[in-house]
Steps between C-alpha positions, in 0.01 A plus 500: 500500500501841327129573479541883499780523246410404147849597376668245731243235400573562138872472557457168687277366219764595241772342710296181533435485125868562424602228748259252339616589153868466601433163656329381181792622285759344726307176516493497123872563476581235756243249379771263363644463847155443650413241239830321546425476871156358434634243251758386753229382738395816669832600656589851394818562316756674721534801278596833661287689247181343638498741796418783258143372474444605862661847482192690370288364779764586758520857361125539513472376859788719607336803333158438666663439832687829471172676425342338802787612726477848353130515575550407861787738554316792339178443695466786749365281778703180473712589802210618710254208494698183442858395454628468146536120527146458628349705217720324250391152614136606518504597131 
């Protein structure tokens, strides 16, 4: 998506690595809840803390989506050739 900007690519790679690391750490912390759910027959335990496993991925997707929107809005010809929605869906 950012072929011409190595700085942005590096930032996205670091964000992805941080998200993966945070997911692994949170999974390790919450493993007792996951294991209890597995031992009960596959039904997950209704623990409000389990939602934290998904937060790093949500943050990563929101960050990359923001970069994508920024790229389209800063493009000098996005209003001239196609509508914003068409270019967004095309990508």
